[in-house]
XYZ file of C-alpha atoms in Angstrom:
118
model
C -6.068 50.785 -23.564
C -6.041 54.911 -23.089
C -5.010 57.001 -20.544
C -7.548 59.728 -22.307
C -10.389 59.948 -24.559
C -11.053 63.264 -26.307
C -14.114 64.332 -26.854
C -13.985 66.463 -30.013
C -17.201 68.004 -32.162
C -18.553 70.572 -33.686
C -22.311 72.279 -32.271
C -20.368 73.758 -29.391
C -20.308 71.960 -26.005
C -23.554 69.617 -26.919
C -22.185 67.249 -29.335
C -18.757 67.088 -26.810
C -21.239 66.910 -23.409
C -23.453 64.122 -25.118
C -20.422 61.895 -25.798
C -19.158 63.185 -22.131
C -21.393 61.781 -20.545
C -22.181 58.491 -22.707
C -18.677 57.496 -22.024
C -18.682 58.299 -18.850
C -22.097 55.954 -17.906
C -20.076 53.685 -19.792
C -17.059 53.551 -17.225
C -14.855 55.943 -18.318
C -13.306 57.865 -15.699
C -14.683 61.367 -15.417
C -11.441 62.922 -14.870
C -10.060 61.108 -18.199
C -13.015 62.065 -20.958
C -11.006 65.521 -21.696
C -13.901 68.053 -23.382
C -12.549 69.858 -26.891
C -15.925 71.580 -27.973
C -13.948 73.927 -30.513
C -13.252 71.195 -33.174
C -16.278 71.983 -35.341
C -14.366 70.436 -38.430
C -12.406 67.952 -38.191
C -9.271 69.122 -39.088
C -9.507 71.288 -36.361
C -9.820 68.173 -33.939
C -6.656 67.168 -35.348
C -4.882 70.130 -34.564
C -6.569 70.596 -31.317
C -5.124 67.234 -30.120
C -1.981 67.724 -31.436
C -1.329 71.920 -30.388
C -3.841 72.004 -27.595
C -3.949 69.057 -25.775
C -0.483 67.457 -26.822
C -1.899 64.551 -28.169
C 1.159 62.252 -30.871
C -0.999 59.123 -31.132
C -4.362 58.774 -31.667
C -7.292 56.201 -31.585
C -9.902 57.748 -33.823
C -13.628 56.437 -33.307
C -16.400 57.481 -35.980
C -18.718 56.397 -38.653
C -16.807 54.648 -41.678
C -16.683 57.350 -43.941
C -15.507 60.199 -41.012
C -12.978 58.028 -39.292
C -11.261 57.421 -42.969
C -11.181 61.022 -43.067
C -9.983 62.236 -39.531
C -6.928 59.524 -39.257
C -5.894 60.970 -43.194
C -6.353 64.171 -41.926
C -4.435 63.521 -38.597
C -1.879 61.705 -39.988
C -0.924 64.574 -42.415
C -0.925 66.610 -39.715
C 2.310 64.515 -38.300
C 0.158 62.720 -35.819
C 0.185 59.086 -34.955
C -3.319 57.681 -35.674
C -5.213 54.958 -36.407
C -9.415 54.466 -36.776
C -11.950 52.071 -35.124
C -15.257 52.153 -37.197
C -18.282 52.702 -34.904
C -21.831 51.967 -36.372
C -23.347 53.570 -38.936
C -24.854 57.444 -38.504
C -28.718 56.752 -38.386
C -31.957 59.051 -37.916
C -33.658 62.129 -39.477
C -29.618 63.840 -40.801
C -28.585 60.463 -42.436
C -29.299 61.541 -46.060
C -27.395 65.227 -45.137
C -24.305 62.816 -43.779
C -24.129 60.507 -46.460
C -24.340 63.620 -49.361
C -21.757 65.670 -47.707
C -19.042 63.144 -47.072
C -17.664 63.170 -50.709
C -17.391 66.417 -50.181
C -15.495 66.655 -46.833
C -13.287 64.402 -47.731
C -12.394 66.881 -50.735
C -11.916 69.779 -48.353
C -9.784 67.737 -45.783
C -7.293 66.839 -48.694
C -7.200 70.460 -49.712
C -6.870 71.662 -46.150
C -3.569 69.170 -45.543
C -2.347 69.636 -49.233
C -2.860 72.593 -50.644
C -3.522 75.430 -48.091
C -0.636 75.445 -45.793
C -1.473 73.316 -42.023
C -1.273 75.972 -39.588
């Protein structure tokens, strides 16, 4: 169980307002599903929870390939965190998700190993 579930993506607020209010018709308390639209990489989710909204621990919820990245990238960024795999991205950007994976994961390790975390 959580006290809070972060809702952190990239497109602005509609990515953040579509999982808003899915969890929300879901049960989730309105006053717990906490909005970050600025994390439009996921590194900067990570360091959103942690500087912004004071997160330590984390339950991270994605797509196979993206949750392996954001707990590495979380967890190098001194944070507690650990992934649940949701199903598989489907629809008309699978092909786009599946090719640039490899290549996110490259920049996350560079981001948390090479260029200094800010």
């Amino acid at each position: 169980k959580v006290r809070t579930v972060l809702m952190s993506g990239g497109q602005g607020s509609f990515e953040v307002d579509a999982m808003t209010a899915y969890a929300v018709r879901a049960g989730v308390a309105p006053a717990a599903a906490v909005r970050d639209p600025n994390g439009e990489r996921t590194y900067d989710s990570c360091l959103n929870a942690r500087d912004r909204f004071g997160a330590r621990s984390l339950i991270i919820t994605s797509q196979e390939d993206h949750v392996a990245r954001a707990v590495y990238t979380c967890r190098r960024l001194g944070l507690d965190a650990i992934g649940v795999t949701a199903d598989e991205f489907t629809g008309d950007r699978y092909l786009v998700y599946r090719l640039r994976e490899p290549f996110a994961m490259l920049l996350a390790w560079w981001q948390v190993n090479v260029s200094p975390p800010r």
